[in-house]
XYZ file of N, CA and C in Angstrom:
324
model
N -2.160 71.706 286.568
C -1.183 71.947 285.512
C -0.209 73.081 285.973
N 0.844 72.813 285.365
C 1.785 73.825 285.579
C 1.866 74.867 284.509
N 2.238 75.979 284.796
C 2.167 77.072 283.784
C 3.248 76.686 282.676
N 4.439 76.051 282.909
C 5.161 75.759 281.926
C 4.765 74.744 280.874
N 3.629 73.976 281.267
C 3.122 73.235 280.149
C 2.415 73.976 279.126
N 1.832 74.975 279.414
C 1.394 75.824 278.369
C 2.315 76.908 278.045
N 3.259 76.745 277.195
C 4.288 77.590 276.897
C 3.859 78.690 275.851
N 4.103 79.741 275.972
C 3.870 80.829 275.055
C 5.086 80.846 274.259
N 4.648 81.255 272.922
C 5.564 81.313 271.942
C 6.275 82.817 272.113
N 7.564 82.597 271.876
C 8.322 84.025 272.074
C 7.940 84.902 271.048
N 7.487 86.126 271.328
C 7.121 87.082 270.417
C 8.376 87.771 269.715
N 8.429 88.015 268.347
C 9.532 88.589 267.719
C 8.939 89.616 266.989
N 9.676 90.757 266.857
C 9.139 91.810 266.221
C 8.882 91.583 264.696
N 7.723 91.988 264.374
C 7.268 91.871 262.976
C 7.974 92.656 261.969
N 8.630 92.236 260.959
C 9.255 93.016 260.037
C 8.393 93.116 258.766
N 8.130 94.151 258.276
C 7.416 94.419 257.042
C 8.017 93.684 255.807
N 7.150 93.095 254.968
C 7.609 92.450 253.848
C 8.544 93.432 252.969
N 9.500 92.973 252.196
C 10.417 93.779 251.511
C 9.472 94.426 250.385
N 9.628 95.667 250.147
C 8.919 96.394 249.184
C 9.753 96.993 248.037
N 9.202 96.915 246.825
C 9.899 97.512 245.834
C 9.633 99.050 245.847
N 10.465 99.722 245.135
C 10.166 101.156 245.213
C 9.067 101.493 244.072
N 7.923 101.892 244.536
C 6.954 102.363 243.687
C 6.595 103.733 243.671
N 6.407 104.508 242.657
C 6.208 105.949 242.813
C 4.752 106.014 242.298
N 3.967 107.018 242.879
C 2.675 106.953 242.503
C 2.476 107.778 241.093
N 3.482 108.730 240.840
C 3.356 109.385 239.619
C 4.546 108.891 238.667
N 4.173 108.792 237.473
C 5.456 108.389 236.551
C 6.260 109.582 236.335
N 7.520 109.362 236.196
C 8.355 110.464 236.058
C 8.300 110.853 234.609
N 8.065 112.024 234.285
C 7.772 112.713 233.013
C 9.022 113.569 232.644
N 9.626 113.189 231.565
C 10.850 114.151 231.158
C 10.195 115.457 230.607
N 10.909 116.418 230.845
C 10.557 117.798 230.294
C 10.663 117.699 228.737
N 9.648 118.400 228.066
C 9.708 118.455 226.642
C 10.962 119.297 226.262
N 11.576 118.715 225.203
C 12.607 119.456 224.523
C 11.951 120.321 223.478
N 12.473 121.631 223.433
C 11.980 122.541 222.589
C 12.148 122.063 221.049
N 11.085 122.209 220.139
C 11.262 121.826 218.861
C 12.391 122.617 218.282
N 13.101 121.760 217.386
C 14.229 122.646 216.574
C 13.508 123.430 215.501
N 13.859 124.617 215.337
C 13.397 125.383 214.240
C 14.077 124.995 212.919
N 13.133 124.882 212.034
C 13.739 124.648 210.692
C 13.664 125.976 209.749
N 14.553 126.192 208.990
C 14.414 127.273 208.284
C 13.324 127.144 207.246
N 12.669 128.338 206.867
C 11.553 128.356 206.023
C 12.077 128.120 204.610
N 11.272 127.513 203.770
C 11.769 127.224 202.366
C 12.181 128.385 201.591
N 13.325 128.413 200.801
C 13.695 129.446 200.092
C 13.039 129.534 198.792
N 13.093 130.702 197.965
C 12.489 130.781 196.743
C 11.034 131.237 196.615
N 10.410 131.461 197.954
C 9.002 131.700 197.842
C 8.974 133.281 197.722
N 7.780 133.869 197.134
C 7.574 135.215 197.008
C 7.516 135.870 198.391
N 7.753 137.058 198.448
C 7.768 137.774 199.910
C 6.379 137.605 200.428
N 5.309 137.751 199.760
C 3.897 137.733 200.088
C 3.700 136.454 201.029
N 4.346 135.281 200.554
C 4.245 134.079 201.068
C 4.742 134.059 202.556
N 5.887 134.592 202.783
C 6.684 134.646 204.081
C 5.677 135.592 204.924
N 5.207 136.731 204.440
C 4.459 137.567 205.298
C 2.971 136.918 205.803
N 2.507 136.162 204.830
C 1.240 135.497 205.182
C 1.537 134.325 206.072
N 2.655 133.582 205.936
C 3.062 132.552 206.883
C 3.232 133.204 208.384
N 4.057 134.235 208.369
C 4.224 134.727 209.735
C 2.995 135.388 210.420
N 2.038 135.953 209.527
C 0.841 136.434 210.017
C 0.029 135.292 210.606
N -0.183 134.268 209.933
C -0.879 133.179 210.474
C -0.229 132.499 211.917
N 1.164 132.424 211.924
C 1.647 132.087 213.166
C 1.240 133.005 214.298
N 1.551 134.231 214.114
C 1.130 135.233 215.036
C -0.307 135.240 215.428
N -1.280 135.053 214.425
C -2.606 134.959 214.683
C -2.998 133.766 215.481
N -2.301 132.562 215.232
C -2.532 131.409 216.117
C -2.150 131.619 217.568
N -0.962 132.280 217.728
C -0.525 132.476 219.093
C -1.454 133.415 219.855
N -2.076 134.476 219.277
C -3.022 135.376 219.814
C -4.399 134.664 220.011
N -4.843 133.781 219.183
C -6.029 133.030 219.304
C -5.956 132.226 220.473
N -4.734 131.451 220.769
C -4.597 130.531 221.760
C -4.551 131.390 223.060
N -3.868 132.476 223.038
C -3.823 133.405 224.331
C -5.223 133.806 224.683
N -5.884 134.295 223.671
C -7.471 134.674 223.971
C -8.217 133.573 224.449
N -8.181 132.332 224.005
C -8.929 131.374 224.380
C -8.545 131.136 225.901
N -7.314 131.037 226.152
C -6.855 130.796 227.598
C -7.443 131.747 228.540
N -7.667 133.023 228.163
C -8.196 133.882 228.937
C -9.594 133.990 228.982
N -10.311 133.119 228.275
C -11.832 133.194 228.413
C -12.660 133.822 227.322
N -11.700 134.224 226.146
C -12.470 134.800 225.165
C -12.943 133.608 224.107
N -14.174 133.358 224.004
C -14.547 132.160 223.146
C -15.399 132.667 221.931
N -15.855 133.813 222.040
C -16.681 134.530 220.891
C -16.023 135.595 220.245
N -16.363 135.599 219.009
C -15.613 136.806 218.168
C -16.216 138.203 218.667
N -17.302 138.265 219.277
C -17.852 139.520 219.737
C -17.144 139.997 220.982
N -16.416 139.077 221.629
C -15.703 139.369 222.743
C -14.205 139.673 222.361
N -13.843 139.826 221.094
C -12.422 139.999 220.794
C -12.521 141.209 219.845
N -12.663 142.450 220.070
C -12.454 143.557 219.435
C -10.883 143.782 219.102
N -10.505 144.626 218.325
C -9.036 144.940 218.110
C -8.281 145.276 219.334
N -9.027 146.058 220.200
C -8.340 146.585 221.451
C -7.916 145.426 222.185
N -8.907 144.484 222.491
C -8.559 143.268 223.262
C -7.421 142.448 222.752
N -7.415 142.266 221.442
C -6.345 141.406 220.732
C -4.999 142.192 221.042
N -5.190 143.461 220.804
C -3.887 144.246 220.966
C -3.206 144.132 222.369
N -4.216 144.310 223.170
C -3.721 144.265 224.587
C -3.139 142.868 224.972
N -3.842 141.869 224.390
C -3.254 140.541 224.739
C -1.955 140.430 223.972
N -1.918 140.815 222.946
C -0.565 140.773 222.275
C 0.620 141.386 223.140
N 0.384 142.582 223.584
C 1.232 143.226 224.535
C 1.475 142.458 225.779
N 0.373 141.757 226.355
C 0.696 140.956 227.525
C 1.502 139.733 227.279
N 1.507 139.139 226.123
C 2.356 138.052 225.770
C 3.631 138.316 225.241
N 3.811 139.525 224.829
C 4.975 140.135 224.333
C 5.308 140.092 223.020
N 4.462 140.143 222.210
C 4.503 140.241 220.734
C 4.139 141.588 220.145
N 4.479 141.941 219.039
C 4.212 143.325 218.522
C 2.656 143.501 218.283
N 2.111 144.626 218.225
C 0.765 144.822 218.170
C 0.416 144.306 216.604
N -0.776 143.732 216.658
C -1.236 143.117 215.335
C -1.802 144.085 214.446
N -1.834 143.998 213.170
C -2.532 144.878 212.222
C -3.860 144.535 212.250
N -4.801 145.344 211.486
C -6.109 145.062 211.273
C -6.474 143.785 210.651
N -5.511 143.384 209.706
C -5.693 142.233 208.957
C -5.407 141.112 209.900
N -4.515 141.005 210.753
C -4.181 139.997 211.736
C -5.352 139.839 212.682
N -5.897 141.026 213.250
C -7.053 140.926 214.154
C -8.212 140.175 213.412
N -8.454 140.397 212.200
C -9.549 139.776 211.453
C -9.112 138.205 211.488
N -7.961 137.874 211.202
C -7.643 136.479 211.124
C -7.653 135.776 212.539
N -7.328 136.615 213.526
C -7.575 135.968 214.868
C -9.011 135.655 215.259
N -9.854 136.578 214.697
C -11.367 136.349 215.056
C -11.888 135.028 214.278
N -11.226 135.005 213.070
C -11.811 134.070 212.179
C -11.378 132.547 212.672
N -10.104 132.678 213.401
C -9.652 131.357 213.994
C -10.488 131.029 215.307
N -10.922 132.168 216.059
C -11.758 131.787 217.138
C -13.130 131.221 216.793
N -13.675 131.809 215.549
C -15.105 131.453 215.174
C -15.031 130.168 214.577
N -13.856 129.739 214.015
C -13.825 128.469 213.253
C -13.528 127.274 214.295
N -13.052 127.521 215.428
C -12.532 126.656 216.400
C -13.744 126.281 217.292
N -15.166 126.362 216.941
C -16.224 125.889 217.745
C -16.173 124.457 217.963
């Protein structure tokens, strides 16, 4: 038999199948900061002071929890005030420190 009788198929370079563009991570849009709404008017001054105190205590409690302070015994006034200085807010009063500890205690 002749070699020409057993003809080899010509080899062509294999092209990969067309792929669609897939990303492994979904694109996440950055959060837009929430628009601040003005506080309601006509409230007594004590209401505004209490409201702002609660907001400050919440920010401090979150910062303390992020640093590993999970029990009220770990959060004396000095630690709370040091955390306030670290996150850039005014030192809290004794009342605000008590409120921070109550938020940590209730968050179990």
